[in-house]
Short mmCIF file of C-alpha atoms in Angstrom, two decimals:
data_model
loop_
_atom_site.label_atom_id
_atom_site.label_comp_id
_atom_site.label_asym_id
_atom_site.label_seq_id
_atom_site.Cartn_x
_atom_site.Cartn_y
_atom_site.Cartn_z
CA ASN A 1 92.58 104.76 108.44
CA ALA A 2 91.28 102.76 105.47
CA GLY A 3 94.21 103.48 103.11
CA VAL A 4 93.52 102.38 99.51
CA THR A 5 90.14 100.74 98.94
CA GLN A 6 89.24 98.83 95.78
CA THR A 7 85.83 97.54 94.75
CA PRO A 8 84.71 95.02 93.73
CA LYS A 9 87.02 92.24 94.95
CA PHE A 10 85.83 89.78 92.31
CA ARG A 11 83.95 90.15 89.03
CA ILE A 12 83.08 88.00 86.06
CA LEU A 13 82.31 89.74 82.77
CA LYS A 14 81.14 88.54 79.41
CA ILE A 15 83.08 89.52 76.31
CA GLY A 16 82.05 92.99 75.18
CA GLN A 17 80.62 94.12 78.49
CA SER A 18 81.90 97.22 80.22
CA MET A 19 82.65 97.94 83.85
CA THR A 20 84.41 100.35 86.18
CA LEU A 21 86.86 99.30 88.85
CA GLN A 22 86.68 101.71 91.74
CA CYS A 23 89.66 102.97 93.72
CA THR A 24 89.62 105.50 96.52
CA GLN A 25 92.25 106.60 99.02
CA ASP A 26 91.89 108.64 102.19
CA MET A 27 95.52 109.70 102.62
CA ASN A 28 95.33 112.84 100.46
CA HIS A 29 97.91 111.37 98.09
CA ASN A 30 98.53 113.11 94.79
CA TYR A 31 99.98 110.10 92.98
CA MET A 32 97.75 107.18 92.01
CA TYR A 33 98.38 104.15 89.81
CA TRP A 34 96.63 101.19 88.24
CA TYR A 35 98.52 97.96 87.70
CA ARG A 36 97.53 94.57 86.38
CA GLN A 37 99.20 91.39 87.56
CA ASP A 38 99.44 88.28 85.42
CA PRO A 39 101.25 85.06 86.44
CA GLY A 40 104.97 85.20 85.65
CA MET A 41 104.68 88.74 84.29
CA GLY A 42 104.96 90.84 87.42
CA LEU A 43 102.93 94.03 87.60
CA LYS A 44 102.37 96.14 84.54
CA LEU A 45 101.40 99.81 84.82
CA ILE A 46 98.15 100.65 83.01
CA TYR A 47 97.60 104.33 83.84
CA TYR A 48 98.76 106.78 86.45
CA SER A 49 97.90 110.22 87.77
CA VAL A 50 100.02 112.87 89.46
CA GLY A 51 97.04 114.86 90.70
CA ALA A 52 93.40 115.69 90.13
CA GLY A 53 92.70 116.36 86.48
CA ILE A 54 95.98 114.83 85.25
CA THR A 55 96.35 111.30 83.90
CA ASP A 56 98.92 109.55 81.72
CA LYS A 57 99.42 106.21 80.04
CA GLY A 58 101.60 103.50 81.48
CA GLU A 59 103.05 100.36 79.88
CA VAL A 60 99.76 98.66 78.86
CA PRO A 61 96.95 101.24 78.47
CA ASN A 62 95.08 99.75 75.48
CA GLY A 63 91.50 98.80 76.28
CA TYR A 64 91.34 100.94 79.42
CA ASN A 65 90.42 104.48 80.39
CA VAL A 66 90.79 106.47 83.59
CA SER A 67 89.68 109.75 85.08
CA ARG A 68 90.81 111.74 88.13
CA SER A 69 88.17 114.30 89.01
CA THR A 70 89.08 114.31 92.71
CA THR A 71 92.21 113.64 94.74
CA GLU A 72 90.57 110.65 96.43
CA ASP A 73 89.19 108.69 93.48
CA PHE A 74 90.85 107.07 90.48
CA PRO A 75 88.41 104.74 88.65
CA LEU A 76 89.55 102.40 85.86
CA ARG A 77 87.09 101.73 83.05
CA LEU A 78 86.98 98.77 80.68
CA GLU A 79 84.77 99.65 77.71
CA LEU A 80 84.67 96.40 75.71
CA ALA A 81 85.93 93.57 77.87
CA ALA A 82 88.15 90.98 76.20
CA PRO A 83 89.54 87.67 77.52
CA SER A 84 93.03 89.23 77.46
CA GLN A 85 91.87 91.54 80.26
CA THR A 86 91.41 88.63 82.65
CA SER A 87 93.82 89.58 85.42
CA VAL A 88 94.20 90.85 88.96
CA TYR A 89 94.08 94.63 89.13
CA PHE A 90 95.78 96.67 91.83
CA CYS A 91 95.34 100.32 92.61
CA ALA A 92 98.10 102.14 94.49
CA SER A 93 98.85 105.62 95.77
CA ALA A 94 101.82 107.63 97.00
CA GLY A 95 102.14 110.91 98.79
CA VAL A 96 105.55 111.76 97.40
CA ARG A 97 107.08 111.01 94.01
CA ASN A 98 109.51 108.06 93.97
CA GLU A 99 108.46 106.98 97.43
CA LYS A 100 106.60 104.03 98.88
CA LEU A 101 103.38 102.92 97.19
CA PHE A 102 100.36 101.95 99.23
CA PHE A 103 98.44 99.15 97.54
CA GLY A 104 94.82 98.15 97.62
CA SER A 105 93.85 94.51 98.10
CA GLY A 106 93.14 93.94 94.42
CA THR A 107 90.25 93.11 92.08
CA GLN A 108 90.19 89.69 90.43
CA LEU A 109 88.53 90.03 87.03
CA SER A 110 87.60 87.21 84.67
CA VAL A 111 86.33 87.86 81.14
CA LEU A 112 84.58 84.85 79.62
CA ALA B 1 113.42 104.07 79.85
CA GLN B 2 113.68 101.99 82.99
CA SER B 3 113.46 98.26 83.43
CA VAL B 4 114.07 95.55 86.00
CA THR B 5 115.09 91.94 85.54
CA GLN B 6 114.74 89.39 88.29
CA LEU B 7 116.83 86.28 87.76
CA GLY B 8 114.91 83.15 88.66
CA SER B 9 111.14 82.97 88.77
CA HIS B 10 111.29 80.43 91.58
CA VAL B 11 113.83 80.03 94.39
CA SER B 12 113.68 77.26 96.98
CA VAL B 13 115.70 77.25 100.21
CA SER B 14 115.71 75.25 103.41
CA GLU B 15 114.63 76.84 106.67
CA GLY B 16 117.67 78.54 108.24
CA ALA B 17 119.53 78.86 104.93
CA LEU B 18 120.60 82.07 103.22
CA VAL B 19 118.05 83.74 101.00
CA LEU B 20 119.38 85.49 97.86
CA LEU B 21 116.98 86.99 95.33
CA ARG B 22 118.60 88.68 92.36
CA CYS B 23 117.57 91.96 90.71
CA ASN B 24 119.27 93.94 87.97
CA TYR B 25 118.01 97.28 86.77
CA SER B 26 118.38 99.61 83.84
CA SER B 27 117.86 103.34 84.25
CA SER B 28 118.97 106.47 82.40
CA VAL B 29 118.50 108.55 85.56
CA PRO B 30 119.62 107.95 89.15
CA PRO B 31 117.30 105.15 90.25
CA TYR B 32 115.11 104.67 93.25
CA LEU B 33 114.93 100.94 93.93
CA PHE B 34 112.42 98.96 95.93
CA TRP B 35 111.68 95.43 97.05
CA TYR B 36 108.06 94.49 97.69
CA VAL B 37 106.62 91.26 99.06
CA GLN B 38 103.26 89.73 98.23
CA TYR B 39 101.67 87.05 100.39
CA PRO B 40 98.94 84.88 98.82
CA ASN B 41 95.75 86.75 97.95
CA GLN B 42 97.07 90.04 99.27
CA GLY B 43 98.38 93.31 97.89
CA LEU B 44 102.04 94.27 97.91
CA GLN B 45 103.93 95.46 100.98
CA LEU B 46 107.17 97.42 100.97
CA LEU B 47 110.19 95.50 102.28
CA LEU B 48 112.83 98.15 101.73
CA LYS B 49 113.87 100.98 99.45
CA TYR B 50 117.08 102.57 98.15
CA THR B 51 117.01 106.31 97.68
CA SER B 52 120.75 107.11 97.47
CA ALA B 53 121.31 107.73 101.20
CA ALA B 54 123.22 104.48 101.77
CA THR B 55 124.15 101.59 99.51
CA LEU B 56 123.26 98.90 102.08
CA VAL B 57 119.60 99.11 102.94
CA LYS B 58 117.95 97.28 105.80
CA GLY B 59 114.29 96.45 105.64
CA ILE B 60 111.64 94.68 107.62
CA ASN B 61 111.71 91.03 108.70
CA GLY B 62 115.52 90.82 108.60
CA PHE B 63 115.88 91.48 104.87
CA GLU B 64 118.51 93.75 103.39
CA ALA B 65 119.69 94.75 99.93
CA GLU B 66 122.86 96.29 98.55
CA PHE B 67 122.91 98.80 95.72
CA LYS B 68 125.86 98.20 93.38
CA LYS B 69 126.00 100.81 90.66
CA SER B 70 128.89 99.14 88.82
CA GLU B 71 126.86 95.95 88.50
CA THR B 72 123.45 97.69 88.16
CA SER B 73 122.21 95.29 90.81
CA PHE B 74 120.04 95.43 93.91
CA HIS B 75 119.96 91.88 95.25
CA LEU B 76 117.84 91.00 98.28
CA THR B 77 119.28 88.84 101.06
CA LYS B 78 118.34 87.39 104.40
CA PRO B 79 120.86 85.38 106.46
CA SER B 80 118.41 82.76 107.72
CA ALA B 81 115.15 81.85 106.02
CA HIS B 82 111.96 81.33 108.00
CA MET B 83 108.88 79.44 106.90
CA SER B 84 106.92 82.69 107.05
CA ASP B 85 109.18 84.19 104.34
CA ALA B 86 107.49 82.06 101.68
CA ALA B 87 105.91 84.59 99.32
CA GLU B 88 106.44 86.33 96.00
CA TYR B 89 109.04 89.10 95.88
CA PHE B 90 109.14 91.95 93.42
CA CYS B 91 111.96 94.33 92.61
CA ALA B 92 110.96 97.72 91.21
CA VAL B 93 112.60 100.91 89.90
CA SER B 94 111.49 104.50 89.59
CA GLY B 95 113.25 107.78 89.15
CA GLY B 96 113.49 111.07 87.39
CA ASN B 97 110.51 113.22 86.66
CA GLN B 98 108.18 110.45 85.48
CA GLY B 99 105.34 110.77 87.93
CA GLY B 100 106.96 108.40 90.41
CA LYS B 101 105.70 105.39 88.50
CA LEU B 102 107.22 102.10 89.56
CA ILE B 103 108.37 99.61 86.95
CA PHE B 104 108.28 96.09 88.36
CA GLY B 105 110.25 92.97 87.63
CA GLN B 106 108.59 89.66 86.86
CA GLY B 107 108.69 88.49 90.44
CA THR B 108 110.45 85.63 92.25
CA GLU B 109 108.48 83.07 94.20
CA LEU B 110 110.34 81.99 97.33
CA SER B 111 109.63 78.58 98.81
CA VAL B 112 111.02 77.58 102.21
CA LYS B 113 111.39 73.89 103.01
CA PRO B 114 111.30 72.62 106.59
#
């Protein structure tokens, strides 16, 4: 059982480049989330989804986009990378609302 | 809106001493409260959760937390710290019909001295 899988684990981008962070889960969970973690700031919610075809903004959505075409996948897209997007990104999923989140191992992104 | 405040970004204890990590929450709906732990270079793991069944919640690795509505608190404790408890701890809140999204506190880094 793989759980929540994120790729890549590390990436360096130049300012203005675009990229997609991949997230897939094999637990048939309806709820999926993207968080970013910055030192001393905890985790901030970027976007979330309560099921295929449904997405909504979290606390810090600017500069990001998401899609949820299948239950398994929830990619996060950065269109014009900026240094402020240097962070560690975590994808998470849950089978039931307000229950335990299962986290991926994270993607460390640097924008230079 | 919901929010969480963790008092103290860094807590240091001696091995065998009591661990107390503080968390206060704000919620306009009955809250679901969680404590997660993050070891270096890893994702987050659930320590324990409060979902209104009992105010004293026991979690893994000897940790427990008590929900106090009058104080809007959900502090995490462990009677005797172990070196392996050194990690970052996050308190989080969710609730209502908001897609189950968790709002996290800023985190508290726990150091354990020999």
